[in-house]
Amino acid sequence: MENPIIEHKFSISPVIQGEHRFYTLTMPSDVLSKTCFVSTRDTNPVDGFQRLLDKDRATKIAEYIDNGLGTIPTAIILSAQPEAEFEITGGGKTIKFKENPKSFLILDGQHRVYGFSLAKTSVRVPVVIYNGLSRRDETRIFIDINTSQKPVPNELLFDIKNLAEYENNSELLLREIFDLFHEETDSFLIGLTSPAQKSRTKISRVTFNSAFATIVKNFGDKESEEIYEICNAYIGSFYNGLKKMGIENSITNSTVFRSVISIFPHVAQRTKDKYSNYRIDSFNEILSPLFSKIKPSKISKPGLSYKDLSIYLIECLKTDFVL
């Protein structure tokens, strides 16, 4: 026995923008998951989801929906396909379509729809539907959406996470340390940090967090202020060493900064073994062999691999280092 054909009807608002006409409505997320696919190149819409999209990202969306606290107000953008048998009825105020796995091609919102399909909870979702588009028009709209819509920079997201009370303990600690480097008058990075946006001449919050995330475990239960004092002395010593070479501005290069921070445990261990403190003059003594051996070009033109530069810097710390 064949499965009965299911038909859906929804109230709509028609919109005209330039040469295009589309319809806005809300649709249950479980209907979306049963009628949408992500690529005209896939014969199996379910496998298409799994092959083309990131399941981890979709799972997080599903969990966000299922916890009952989340809201996703941005519209899913669809293009009606022949399988939908899409119709305008009710004097232009209603649409109806057949439930088919290939009723609608998703032009924007692929991961959200995939997340809705994984969620246990069904929610009403804002939807925009185009009808009668050619493959060329669908492709052009897809390209326009994915090239002209600029995402919010990660730097800004990190900067405002505390306002949304979304920070975990690690993110909170990193924010506090960054803010101390950004604000304290004795900071060797004063004027060299950028909290909310990328900058070629400053250390962004993203670069800072990527660098410090690798070493915070070395500080145990120390508070952000004590971590700042130790790391400021270390960075100050490194900065002064670069300054004597005339390349102190390189400290803001993301590759250099991440390398400098990544070798901190090697330097700190030697400093502790010899001096039992973390003052700048103690770091100076430990780092002096490095600056007597380092090639300025390795810092001024570091390339993209901070790990390669880190290995080079560690080699420079060794007393038996030979160029």
PDB file of C-alpha atoms in Angstrom:
ATOM      1  CA  MET A   1       0.000   0.000   0.000  1.00  0.00           C
ATOM      2  CA  GLU A   2       1.413   3.377  -0.997  1.00  0.00           C
ATOM      3  CA  ASN A   3       1.905   6.046   1.625  1.00  0.00           C
ATOM      4  CA  PRO A   4      -0.785   8.752   1.460  1.00  0.00           C
ATOM      5  CA  ILE A   5       0.309  12.092   0.020  1.00  0.00           C
ATOM      6  CA  ILE A   6       0.520  14.714   2.771  1.00  0.00           C
ATOM      7  CA  GLU A   7      -0.278  18.313   1.893  1.00  0.00           C
ATOM      8  CA  HIS A   8       0.603  21.370   3.982  1.00  0.00           C
ATOM      9  CA  LYS A   9      -0.993  24.824   4.015  1.00  0.00           C
ATOM     10  CA  PHE A  10       0.400  27.998   5.586  1.00  0.00           C
ATOM     11  CA  SER A  11      -0.532  31.668   5.668  1.00  0.00           C
ATOM     12  CA  ILE A  12       1.992  33.873   3.892  1.00  0.00           C
ATOM     13  CA  SER A  13       2.983  37.468   3.248  1.00  0.00           C
ATOM     14  CA  PRO A  14       4.202  38.144  -0.311  1.00  0.00           C
ATOM     15  CA  VAL A  15       7.274  40.383  -0.728  1.00  0.00           C
ATOM     16  CA  ILE A  16       8.760  41.898  -3.880  1.00  0.00           C
ATOM     17  CA  GLN A  17      12.441  42.916  -3.952  1.00  0.00           C
ATOM     18  CA  GLY A  18      13.832  44.042  -7.289  1.00  0.00           C
ATOM     19  CA  GLU A  19      13.145  41.346  -9.853  1.00  0.00           C
ATOM     20  CA  HIS A  20      12.265  38.706  -7.291  1.00  0.00           C
ATOM     21  CA  ARG A  21       9.073  37.823  -5.475  1.00  0.00           C
ATOM     22  CA  PHE A  22       9.111  35.617  -2.393  1.00  0.00           C
ATOM     23  CA  TYR A  23       6.847  34.601   0.473  1.00  0.00           C
ATOM     24  CA  THR A  24       7.427  34.893   4.221  1.00  0.00           C
ATOM     25  CA  LEU A  25       5.805  32.550   6.719  1.00  0.00           C
ATOM     26  CA  THR A  26       6.490  30.390   9.741  1.00  0.00           C
ATOM     27  CA  MET A  27       6.679  26.614   9.454  1.00  0.00           C
ATOM     28  CA  PRO A  28       7.070  23.821  12.047  1.00  0.00           C
ATOM     29  CA  SER A  29      10.658  22.635  12.160  1.00  0.00           C
ATOM     30  CA  ASP A  30       9.625  18.994  11.733  1.00  0.00           C
ATOM     31  CA  VAL A  31       7.942  19.891   8.424  1.00  0.00           C
ATOM     32  CA  LEU A  32      11.122  21.641   7.320  1.00  0.00           C
ATOM     33  CA  SER A  33      13.227  18.590   8.103  1.00  0.00           C
ATOM     34  CA  LYS A  34      10.901  16.364   6.048  1.00  0.00           C
ATOM     35  CA  THR A  35      10.746  18.573   2.964  1.00  0.00           C
ATOM     36  CA  CYS A  36      14.184  20.182   2.509  1.00  0.00           C
ATOM     37  CA  PHE A  37      17.485  19.147   0.951  1.00  0.00           C
ATOM     38  CA  VAL A  38      20.842  20.838   0.611  1.00  0.00           C
ATOM     39  CA  SER A  39      22.235  20.165  -2.857  1.00  0.00           C
ATOM     40  CA  THR A  40      20.820  19.641  -6.322  1.00  0.00           C
ATOM     41  CA  ARG A  41      23.790  17.311  -6.906  1.00  0.00           C
ATOM     42  CA  ASP A  42      22.573  14.749  -4.340  1.00  0.00           C
ATOM     43  CA  THR A  43      20.032  12.095  -5.276  1.00  0.00           C
ATOM     44  CA  ASN A  44      19.417  11.159  -1.624  1.00  0.00           C
ATOM     45  CA  PRO A  45      18.408  14.194   0.480  1.00  0.00           C
ATOM     46  CA  VAL A  46      19.045  12.479   3.829  1.00  0.00           C
ATOM     47  CA  ASP A  47      22.544  11.349   2.847  1.00  0.00           C
ATOM     48  CA  GLY A  48      23.082  14.780   1.347  1.00  0.00           C
ATOM     49  CA  PHE A  49      22.604  16.325   4.762  1.00  0.00           C
ATOM     50  CA  GLN A  50      25.045  13.948   6.396  1.00  0.00           C
ATOM     51  CA  ARG A  51      27.674  14.179   3.674  1.00  0.00           C
ATOM     52  CA  LEU A  52      27.728  17.936   3.084  1.00  0.00           C
ATOM     53  CA  LEU A  53      27.148  19.360   6.553  1.00  0.00           C
ATOM     54  CA  ASP A  54      28.856  19.317   9.949  1.00  0.00           C
ATOM     55  CA  LYS A  55      26.926  17.001  12.268  1.00  0.00           C
ATOM     56  CA  ASP A  56      28.643  18.338  15.398  1.00  0.00           C
ATOM     57  CA  ARG A  57      27.453  21.849  14.566  1.00  0.00           C
ATOM     58  CA  ALA A  58      23.937  20.580  13.834  1.00  0.00           C
ATOM     59  CA  THR A  59      23.899  18.605  17.093  1.00  0.00           C
ATOM     60  CA  LYS A  60      24.706  21.744  19.053  1.00  0.00           C
ATOM     61  CA  ILE A  61      21.776  23.496  17.364  1.00  0.00           C
ATOM     62  CA  ALA A  62      19.511  20.552  18.269  1.00  0.00           C
ATOM     63  CA  GLU A  63      20.631  20.679  21.897  1.00  0.00           C
ATOM     64  CA  TYR A  64      20.105  24.450  21.917  1.00  0.00           C
ATOM     65  CA  ILE A  65      16.514  23.944  20.747  1.00  0.00           C
ATOM     66  CA  ASP A  66      15.786  21.010  23.056  1.00  0.00           C
ATOM     67  CA  ASN A  67      16.927  22.794  26.228  1.00  0.00           C
ATOM     68  CA  GLY A  68      13.944  25.113  25.810  1.00  0.00           C
ATOM     69  CA  LEU A  69      15.952  28.298  26.347  1.00  0.00           C
ATOM     70  CA  GLY A  70      17.217  28.934  22.828  1.00  0.00           C
ATOM     71  CA  THR A  71      15.740  31.069  20.073  1.00  0.00           C
ATOM     72  CA  ILE A  72      16.778  31.164  16.411  1.00  0.00           C
ATOM     73  CA  PRO A  73      14.824  34.022  14.802  1.00  0.00           C
ATOM     74  CA  THR A  74      16.686  34.183  11.478  1.00  0.00           C
ATOM     75  CA  ALA A  75      14.785  32.910   8.456  1.00  0.00           C
ATOM     76  CA  ILE A  76      15.516  29.754   6.498  1.00  0.00           C
ATOM     77  CA  ILE A  77      15.620  30.604   2.777  1.00  0.00           C
ATOM     78  CA  LEU A  78      14.161  28.009   0.402  1.00  0.00           C
ATOM     79  CA  SER A  79      13.495  27.522  -3.288  1.00  0.00           C
ATOM     80  CA  ALA A  80      10.385  25.513  -4.153  1.00  0.00           C
ATOM     81  CA  GLN A  81      11.044  22.537  -6.433  1.00  0.00           C
ATOM     82  CA  PRO A  82       8.649  20.779  -8.847  1.00  0.00           C
ATOM     83  CA  GLU A  83       8.193  17.954  -6.304  1.00  0.00           C
ATOM     84  CA  ALA A  84       6.471  20.437  -3.962  1.00  0.00           C
ATOM     85  CA  GLU A  85       3.644  21.197  -6.409  1.00  0.00           C
ATOM     86  CA  PHE A  86       3.770  24.654  -4.850  1.00  0.00           C
ATOM     87  CA  GLU A  87       0.533  26.695  -5.162  1.00  0.00           C
ATOM     88  CA  ILE A  88      -0.741  30.100  -4.060  1.00  0.00           C
ATOM     89  CA  THR A  89      -4.344  29.914  -2.830  1.00  0.00           C
ATOM     90  CA  GLY A  90      -6.794  31.847  -0.706  1.00  0.00           C
ATOM     91  CA  GLY A  91      -6.615  35.025  -2.718  1.00  0.00           C
ATOM     92  CA  GLY A  92      -2.812  35.172  -2.469  1.00  0.00           C
ATOM     93  CA  LYS A  93      -2.730  34.756   1.323  1.00  0.00           C
ATOM     94  CA  THR A  94      -2.008  31.027   1.561  1.00  0.00           C
ATOM     95  CA  ILE A  95       0.413  28.508   0.085  1.00  0.00           C
ATOM     96  CA  LYS A  96       0.031  24.785  -0.186  1.00  0.00           C
ATOM     97  CA  PHE A  97       2.587  22.136  -1.124  1.00  0.00           C
ATOM     98  CA  LYS A  98       3.114  18.392  -1.046  1.00  0.00           C
ATOM     99  CA  GLU A  99       5.366  16.801   1.580  1.00  0.00           C
ATOM    100  CA  ASN A 100       8.326  15.390  -0.323  1.00  0.00           C
ATOM    101  CA  PRO A 101      11.989  15.059   0.732  1.00  0.00           C
ATOM    102  CA  LYS A 102      12.913  17.219  -2.267  1.00  0.00           C
ATOM    103  CA  SER A 103      10.149  19.837  -2.026  1.00  0.00           C
ATOM    104  CA  PHE A 104      12.565  22.678  -1.189  1.00  0.00           C
ATOM    105  CA  LEU A 105      16.207  23.390  -1.924  1.00  0.00           C
ATOM    106  CA  ILE A 106      17.837  25.218   0.979  1.00  0.00           C
ATOM    107  CA  LEU A 107      19.563  28.407  -0.140  1.00  0.00           C
ATOM    108  CA  ASP A 108      20.493  29.521   3.387  1.00  0.00           C
ATOM    109  CA  GLY A 109      20.155  27.848   6.787  1.00  0.00           C
ATOM    110  CA  GLN A 110      21.416  24.357   5.973  1.00  0.00           C
ATOM    111  CA  HIS A 111      22.877  23.660   9.421  1.00  0.00           C
ATOM    112  CA  ARG A 112      19.820  25.057  11.179  1.00  0.00           C
ATOM    113  CA  VAL A 113      17.504  22.746   9.237  1.00  0.00           C
ATOM    114  CA  TYR A 114      19.838  19.810   9.886  1.00  0.00           C
ATOM    115  CA  GLY A 115      19.837  20.737  13.578  1.00  0.00           C
ATOM    116  CA  PHE A 116      16.035  20.911  13.588  1.00  0.00           C
ATOM    117  CA  SER A 117      15.944  17.407  12.069  1.00  0.00           C
ATOM    118  CA  LEU A 118      18.058  16.098  14.970  1.00  0.00           C
ATOM    119  CA  ALA A 119      16.094  17.904  17.692  1.00  0.00           C
ATOM    120  CA  LYS A 120      13.395  16.169  19.713  1.00  0.00           C
ATOM    121  CA  THR A 121      11.400  19.393  19.933  1.00  0.00           C
ATOM    122  CA  SER A 122       9.458  20.972  17.063  1.00  0.00           C
ATOM    123  CA  VAL A 123       9.398  24.782  16.927  1.00  0.00           C
ATOM    124  CA  ARG A 124       7.936  27.363  14.550  1.00  0.00           C
ATOM    125  CA  VAL A 125      10.626  28.692  12.253  1.00  0.00           C
ATOM    126  CA  PRO A 126      10.639  31.859  10.096  1.00  0.00           C
ATOM    127  CA  VAL A 127      10.908  30.849   6.439  1.00  0.00           C
ATOM    128  CA  VAL A 128      11.331  32.652   3.124  1.00  0.00           C
ATOM    129  CA  ILE A 129      10.264  30.721   0.018  1.00  0.00           C
ATOM    130  CA  TYR A 130      11.115  31.592  -3.570  1.00  0.00           C
ATOM    131  CA  ASN A 131       9.094  29.933  -6.307  1.00  0.00           C
ATOM    132  CA  GLY A 132       9.855  29.453  -9.977  1.00  0.00           C
ATOM    133  CA  LEU A 133      13.588  30.117  -9.768  1.00  0.00           C
ATOM    134  CA  SER A 134      15.883  28.734 -12.429  1.00  0.00           C
ATOM    135  CA  ARG A 135      19.013  26.811 -11.422  1.00  0.00           C
ATOM    136  CA  ARG A 136      20.995  29.901 -12.401  1.00  0.00           C
ATOM    137  CA  ASP A 137      18.891  32.134 -10.133  1.00  0.00           C
ATOM    138  CA  GLU A 138      19.113  29.661  -7.242  1.00  0.00           C
ATOM    139  CA  THR A 139      22.889  29.510  -7.606  1.00  0.00           C
ATOM    140  CA  ARG A 140      23.227  33.277  -7.831  1.00  0.00           C
ATOM    141  CA  ILE A 141      21.097  33.853  -4.728  1.00  0.00           C
ATOM    142  CA  PHE A 142      23.097  31.205  -2.866  1.00  0.00           C
ATOM    143  CA  ILE A 143      26.371  32.910  -3.857  1.00  0.00           C
ATOM    144  CA  ASP A 144      25.021  36.373  -2.980  1.00  0.00           C
ATOM    145  CA  ILE A 145      23.893  35.221   0.461  1.00  0.00           C
ATOM    146  CA  ASN A 146      27.177  33.492   1.226  1.00  0.00           C
ATOM    147  CA  THR A 147      29.463  36.273  -0.019  1.00  0.00           C
ATOM    148  CA  SER A 148      27.665  39.529   0.755  1.00  0.00           C
ATOM    149  CA  GLN A 149      26.562  38.658   4.293  1.00  0.00           C
ATOM    150  CA  LYS A 150      29.585  39.239   6.514  1.00  0.00           C
ATOM    151  CA  PRO A 151      29.576  37.236   9.780  1.00  0.00           C
ATOM    152  CA  VAL A 152      30.223  38.879  13.133  1.00  0.00           C
ATOM    153  CA  PRO A 153      33.990  38.794  13.822  1.00  0.00           C
ATOM    154  CA  ASN A 154      35.150  36.255  16.412  1.00  0.00           C
ATOM    155  CA  GLU A 155      36.974  39.100  18.151  1.00  0.00           C
ATOM    156  CA  LEU A 156      33.666  40.850  18.840  1.00  0.00           C
ATOM    157  CA  LEU A 157      31.974  37.628  19.946  1.00  0.00           C
ATOM    158  CA  PHE A 158      34.736  36.962  22.473  1.00  0.00           C
ATOM    159  CA  ASP A 159      34.495  40.562  23.662  1.00  0.00           C
ATOM    160  CA  ILE A 160      30.738  40.463  24.370  1.00  0.00           C
ATOM    161  CA  LYS A 161      30.325  36.872  25.583  1.00  0.00           C
ATOM    162  CA  ASN A 162      30.521  38.031  29.196  1.00  0.00           C
ATOM    163  CA  LEU A 163      27.572  40.394  28.600  1.00  0.00           C
ATOM    164  CA  ALA A 164      25.501  37.432  27.440  1.00  0.00           C
ATOM    165  CA  GLU A 165      26.739  35.374  30.428  1.00  0.00           C
ATOM    166  CA  TYR A 166      27.879  32.676  27.995  1.00  0.00           C
ATOM    167  CA  GLU A 167      31.499  32.410  29.164  1.00  0.00           C
ATOM    168  CA  ASN A 168      32.858  29.202  30.641  1.00  0.00           C
ATOM    169  CA  ASN A 169      35.521  29.370  33.355  1.00  0.00           C
ATOM    170  CA  SER A 170      38.388  29.139  30.882  1.00  0.00           C
ATOM    171  CA  GLU A 171      36.996  31.931  28.702  1.00  0.00           C
ATOM    172  CA  LEU A 172      36.407  34.084  31.779  1.00  0.00           C
ATOM    173  CA  LEU A 173      40.012  33.673  32.904  1.00  0.00           C
ATOM    174  CA  LEU A 174      41.378  34.482  29.444  1.00  0.00           C
ATOM    175  CA  ARG A 175      39.184  37.567  29.210  1.00  0.00           C
ATOM    176  CA  GLU A 176      40.366  38.833  32.584  1.00  0.00           C
ATOM    177  CA  ILE A 177      44.024  38.322  31.653  1.00  0.00           C
ATOM    178  CA  PHE A 178      43.565  40.036  28.278  1.00  0.00           C
ATOM    179  CA  ASP A 179      41.760  42.967  29.887  1.00  0.00           C
ATOM    180  CA  LEU A 180      44.631  43.445  32.342  1.00  0.00           C
ATOM    181  CA  PHE A 181      47.139  43.562  29.487  1.00  0.00           C
ATOM    182  CA  HIS A 182      44.833  45.957  27.644  1.00  0.00           C
ATOM    183  CA  GLU A 183      44.169  48.313  30.569  1.00  0.00           C
ATOM    184  CA  GLU A 184      46.992  48.251  33.134  1.00  0.00           C
ATOM    185  CA  THR A 185      49.442  51.137  32.785  1.00  0.00           C
ATOM    186  CA  ASP A 186      52.453  48.898  33.491  1.00  0.00           C
ATOM    187  CA  SER A 187      51.446  46.434  30.757  1.00  0.00           C
ATOM    188  CA  PHE A 188      54.115  45.873  28.126  1.00  0.00           C
ATOM    189  CA  LEU A 189      51.259  45.376  25.669  1.00  0.00           C
ATOM    190  CA  ILE A 190      49.519  48.668  26.447  1.00  0.00           C
ATOM    191  CA  GLY A 191      48.340  50.142  23.170  1.00  0.00           C
ATOM    192  CA  LEU A 192      49.162  46.906  21.345  1.00  0.00           C
ATOM    193  CA  THR A 193      45.922  44.993  21.953  1.00  0.00           C
ATOM    194  CA  SER A 194      42.583  45.109  20.140  1.00  0.00           C
ATOM    195  CA  PRO A 195      39.631  43.706  22.134  1.00  0.00           C
ATOM    196  CA  ALA A 196      36.833  43.649  19.566  1.00  0.00           C
ATOM    197  CA  GLN A 197      38.294  43.608  16.052  1.00  0.00           C
ATOM    198  CA  LYS A 198      41.182  42.335  13.957  1.00  0.00           C
ATOM    199  CA  SER A 199      44.171  44.612  13.469  1.00  0.00           C
ATOM    200  CA  ARG A 200      47.420  44.106  11.598  1.00  0.00           C
ATOM    201  CA  THR A 201      49.313  46.180  14.143  1.00  0.00           C
ATOM    202  CA  LYS A 202      47.708  44.886  17.349  1.00  0.00           C
ATOM    203  CA  ILE A 203      47.079  41.611  19.156  1.00  0.00           C
ATOM    204  CA  SER A 204      43.428  40.614  18.837  1.00  0.00           C
ATOM    205  CA  ARG A 205      41.498  38.839  21.548  1.00  0.00           C
ATOM    206  CA  VAL A 206      41.322  35.756  19.288  1.00  0.00           C
ATOM    207  CA  THR A 207      45.113  35.622  18.855  1.00  0.00           C
ATOM    208  CA  PHE A 208      45.627  36.268  22.570  1.00  0.00           C
ATOM    209  CA  ASN A 209      43.208  33.526  23.619  1.00  0.00           C
ATOM    210  CA  SER A 210      44.701  31.024  21.164  1.00  0.00           C
ATOM    211  CA  ALA A 211      48.156  31.714  22.583  1.00  0.00           C
ATOM    212  CA  PHE A 212      47.299  31.732  26.290  1.00  0.00           C
ATOM    213  CA  ALA A 213      44.928  28.756  26.143  1.00  0.00           C
ATOM    214  CA  THR A 214      48.002  26.537  25.724  1.00  0.00           C
ATOM    215  CA  ILE A 215      49.709  27.735  28.928  1.00  0.00           C
ATOM    216  CA  VAL A 216      47.016  28.613  31.502  1.00  0.00           C
ATOM    217  CA  LYS A 217      47.112  25.058  32.849  1.00  0.00           C
ATOM    218  CA  ASN A 218      50.695  25.752  33.981  1.00  0.00           C
ATOM    219  CA  PHE A 219      49.405  28.312  36.482  1.00  0.00           C
ATOM    220  CA  GLY A 220      47.241  25.935  38.504  1.00  0.00           C
ATOM    221  CA  ASP A 221      44.771  27.855  40.664  1.00  0.00           C
ATOM    222  CA  LYS A 222      46.470  31.238  40.351  1.00  0.00           C
ATOM    223  CA  GLU A 223      44.168  34.227  39.881  1.00  0.00           C
ATOM    224  CA  SER A 224      44.198  36.329  36.730  1.00  0.00           C
ATOM    225  CA  GLU A 225      46.109  39.166  38.444  1.00  0.00           C
ATOM    226  CA  GLU A 226      49.019  36.890  39.419  1.00  0.00           C
ATOM    227  CA  ILE A 227      49.097  35.293  35.969  1.00  0.00           C
ATOM    228  CA  TYR A 228      49.192  38.778  34.475  1.00  0.00           C
ATOM    229  CA  GLU A 229      52.108  39.864  36.677  1.00  0.00           C
ATOM    230  CA  ILE A 230      54.195  36.814  35.758  1.00  0.00           C
ATOM    231  CA  CYS A 231      53.387  36.918  32.038  1.00  0.00           C
ATOM    232  CA  ASN A 232      53.819  40.685  31.847  1.00  0.00           C
ATOM    233  CA  ALA A 233      57.344  40.329  33.211  1.00  0.00           C
ATOM    234  CA  TYR A 234      58.044  37.567  30.695  1.00  0.00           C
ATOM    235  CA  ILE A 235      56.573  39.465  27.748  1.00  0.00           C
ATOM    236  CA  GLY A 236      58.400  42.595  28.885  1.00  0.00           C
ATOM    237  CA  SER A 237      61.696  40.761  28.855  1.00  0.00           C
ATOM    238  CA  PHE A 238      60.980  39.350  25.397  1.00  0.00           C
ATOM    239  CA  TYR A 239      59.796  42.724  24.111  1.00  0.00           C
ATOM    240  CA  ASN A 240      62.950  44.449  25.355  1.00  0.00           C
ATOM    241  CA  GLY A 241      65.083  41.777  23.677  1.00  0.00           C
ATOM    242  CA  LEU A 242      63.321  42.384  20.380  1.00  0.00           C
ATOM    243  CA  LYS A 243      63.663  46.134  20.880  1.00  0.00           C
ATOM    244  CA  LYS A 244      67.455  45.875  21.103  1.00  0.00           C
ATOM    245  CA  MET A 245      67.311  44.118  17.735  1.00  0.00           C
ATOM    246  CA  GLY A 246      65.069  46.856  16.310  1.00  0.00           C
ATOM    247  CA  ILE A 247      62.158  44.489  15.644  1.00  0.00           C
ATOM    248  CA  GLU A 248      59.971  45.055  18.716  1.00  0.00           C
ATOM    249  CA  ASN A 249      56.898  45.704  16.538  1.00  0.00           C
ATOM    250  CA  SER A 250      57.001  42.017  15.578  1.00  0.00           C
ATOM    251  CA  ILE A 251      55.487  41.147  18.961  1.00  0.00           C
ATOM    252  CA  THR A 252      52.033  41.929  17.532  1.00  0.00           C
ATOM    253  CA  ASN A 253      52.431  39.471  14.663  1.00  0.00           C
ATOM    254  CA  SER A 254      50.119  36.556  15.469  1.00  0.00           C
ATOM    255  CA  THR A 255      52.744  33.932  14.578  1.00  0.00           C
ATOM    256  CA  VAL A 256      55.401  35.611  16.715  1.00  0.00           C
ATOM    257  CA  PHE A 257      53.082  36.240  19.661  1.00  0.00           C
ATOM    258  CA  ARG A 258      51.784  32.680  19.735  1.00  0.00           C
ATOM    259  CA  SER A 259      55.354  31.361  19.529  1.00  0.00           C
ATOM    260  CA  VAL A 260      56.568  33.628  22.329  1.00  0.00           C
ATOM    261  CA  ILE A 261      53.743  32.506  24.593  1.00  0.00           C
ATOM    262  CA  SER A 262      54.053  28.819  23.641  1.00  0.00           C
ATOM    263  CA  ILE A 263      57.675  28.629  24.855  1.00  0.00           C
ATOM    264  CA  PHE A 264      56.812  30.305  28.163  1.00  0.00           C
ATOM    265  CA  PRO A 265      56.783  26.992  30.124  1.00  0.00           C
ATOM    266  CA  HIS A 266      60.364  26.238  28.957  1.00  0.00           C
ATOM    267  CA  VAL A 267      61.570  29.685  30.031  1.00  0.00           C
ATOM    268  CA  ALA A 268      59.569  29.764  33.259  1.00  0.00           C
ATOM    269  CA  GLN A 269      60.935  26.391  34.400  1.00  0.00           C
ATOM    270  CA  ARG A 270      64.528  27.546  33.935  1.00  0.00           C
ATOM    271  CA  THR A 271      63.743  30.825  35.664  1.00  0.00           C
ATOM    272  CA  LYS A 272      62.211  29.063  38.644  1.00  0.00           C
ATOM    273  CA  ASP A 273      65.088  26.564  38.917  1.00  0.00           C
ATOM    274  CA  LYS A 274      67.683  29.343  38.950  1.00  0.00           C
ATOM    275  CA  TYR A 275      66.005  32.311  40.630  1.00  0.00           C
ATOM    276  CA  SER A 276      62.830  31.064  42.368  1.00  0.00           C
ATOM    277  CA  ASN A 277      60.992  34.162  41.132  1.00  0.00           C
ATOM    278  CA  TYR A 278      59.464  35.549  37.977  1.00  0.00           C
ATOM    279  CA  ARG A 279      60.772  39.120  37.892  1.00  0.00           C
ATOM    280  CA  ILE A 280      61.735  40.709  34.616  1.00  0.00           C
ATOM    281  CA  ASP A 281      65.446  40.710  35.459  1.00  0.00           C
ATOM    282  CA  SER A 282      65.268  36.948  36.094  1.00  0.00           C
ATOM    283  CA  PHE A 283      63.634  36.385  32.717  1.00  0.00           C
ATOM    284  CA  ASN A 284      66.296  38.617  31.150  1.00  0.00           C
ATOM    285  CA  GLU A 285      69.050  36.316  32.387  1.00  0.00           C
ATOM    286  CA  ILE A 286      67.340  33.196  31.044  1.00  0.00           C
ATOM    287  CA  LEU A 287      66.439  34.752  27.675  1.00  0.00           C
ATOM    288  CA  SER A 288      69.790  36.443  27.027  1.00  0.00           C
ATOM    289  CA  PRO A 289      71.285  33.378  25.219  1.00  0.00           C
ATOM    290  CA  LEU A 290      68.280  33.316  22.914  1.00  0.00           C
ATOM    291  CA  PHE A 291      68.724  36.922  21.799  1.00  0.00           C
ATOM    292  CA  SER A 292      72.439  36.424  21.240  1.00  0.00           C
ATOM    293  CA  LYS A 293      71.724  33.607  18.780  1.00  0.00           C
ATOM    294  CA  ILE A 294      68.446  34.443  17.118  1.00  0.00           C
ATOM    295  CA  LYS A 295      68.315  35.608  13.506  1.00  0.00           C
ATOM    296  CA  PRO A 296      66.260  38.839  13.236  1.00  0.00           C
ATOM    297  CA  SER A 297      64.728  37.650   9.965  1.00  0.00           C
ATOM    298  CA  LYS A 298      63.195  34.663  11.781  1.00  0.00           C
ATOM    299  CA  ILE A 299      61.126  37.147  13.798  1.00  0.00           C
ATOM    300  CA  SER A 300      60.548  39.927  11.278  1.00  0.00           C
ATOM    301  CA  LYS A 301      59.471  37.411   8.598  1.00  0.00           C
ATOM    302  CA  PRO A 302      58.134  34.493  10.648  1.00  0.00           C
ATOM    303  CA  GLY A 303      55.856  32.807   8.121  1.00  0.00           C
ATOM    304  CA  LEU A 304      52.575  31.246   9.197  1.00  0.00           C
ATOM    305  CA  SER A 305      53.630  28.348  11.416  1.00  0.00           C
ATOM    306  CA  TYR A 306      53.988  29.399  15.040  1.00  0.00           C
ATOM    307  CA  LYS A 307      54.996  25.837  15.918  1.00  0.00           C
ATOM    308  CA  ASP A 308      58.014  25.971  13.589  1.00  0.00           C
ATOM    309  CA  LEU A 309      59.063  29.288  15.088  1.00  0.00           C
ATOM    310  CA  SER A 310      58.566  27.890  18.598  1.00  0.00           C
ATOM    311  CA  ILE A 311      60.910  24.998  17.844  1.00  0.00           C
ATOM    312  CA  TYR A 312      63.502  27.461  16.544  1.00  0.00           C
ATOM    313  CA  LEU A 313      63.221  29.631  19.680  1.00  0.00           C
ATOM    314  CA  ILE A 314      63.590  26.621  21.970  1.00  0.00           C
ATOM    315  CA  GLU A 315      66.710  25.592  20.073  1.00  0.00           C
ATOM    316  CA  CYS A 316      68.062  29.096  20.557  1.00  0.00           C
ATOM    317  CA  LEU A 317      67.654  28.695  24.324  1.00  0.00           C
ATOM    318  CA  LYS A 318      70.021  25.753  24.342  1.00  0.00           C
ATOM    319  CA  THR A 319      73.624  26.556  25.190  1.00  0.00           C
ATOM    320  CA  ASP A 320      74.895  24.111  22.557  1.00  0.00           C
ATOM    321  CA  PHE A 321      72.896  25.704  19.750  1.00  0.00           C
ATOM    322  CA  VAL A 322      74.855  26.061  16.498  1.00  0.00           C
ATOM    323  CA  LEU A 323      73.654  28.009  13.459  1.00  0.00           C
TER     324      LEU A 323
END
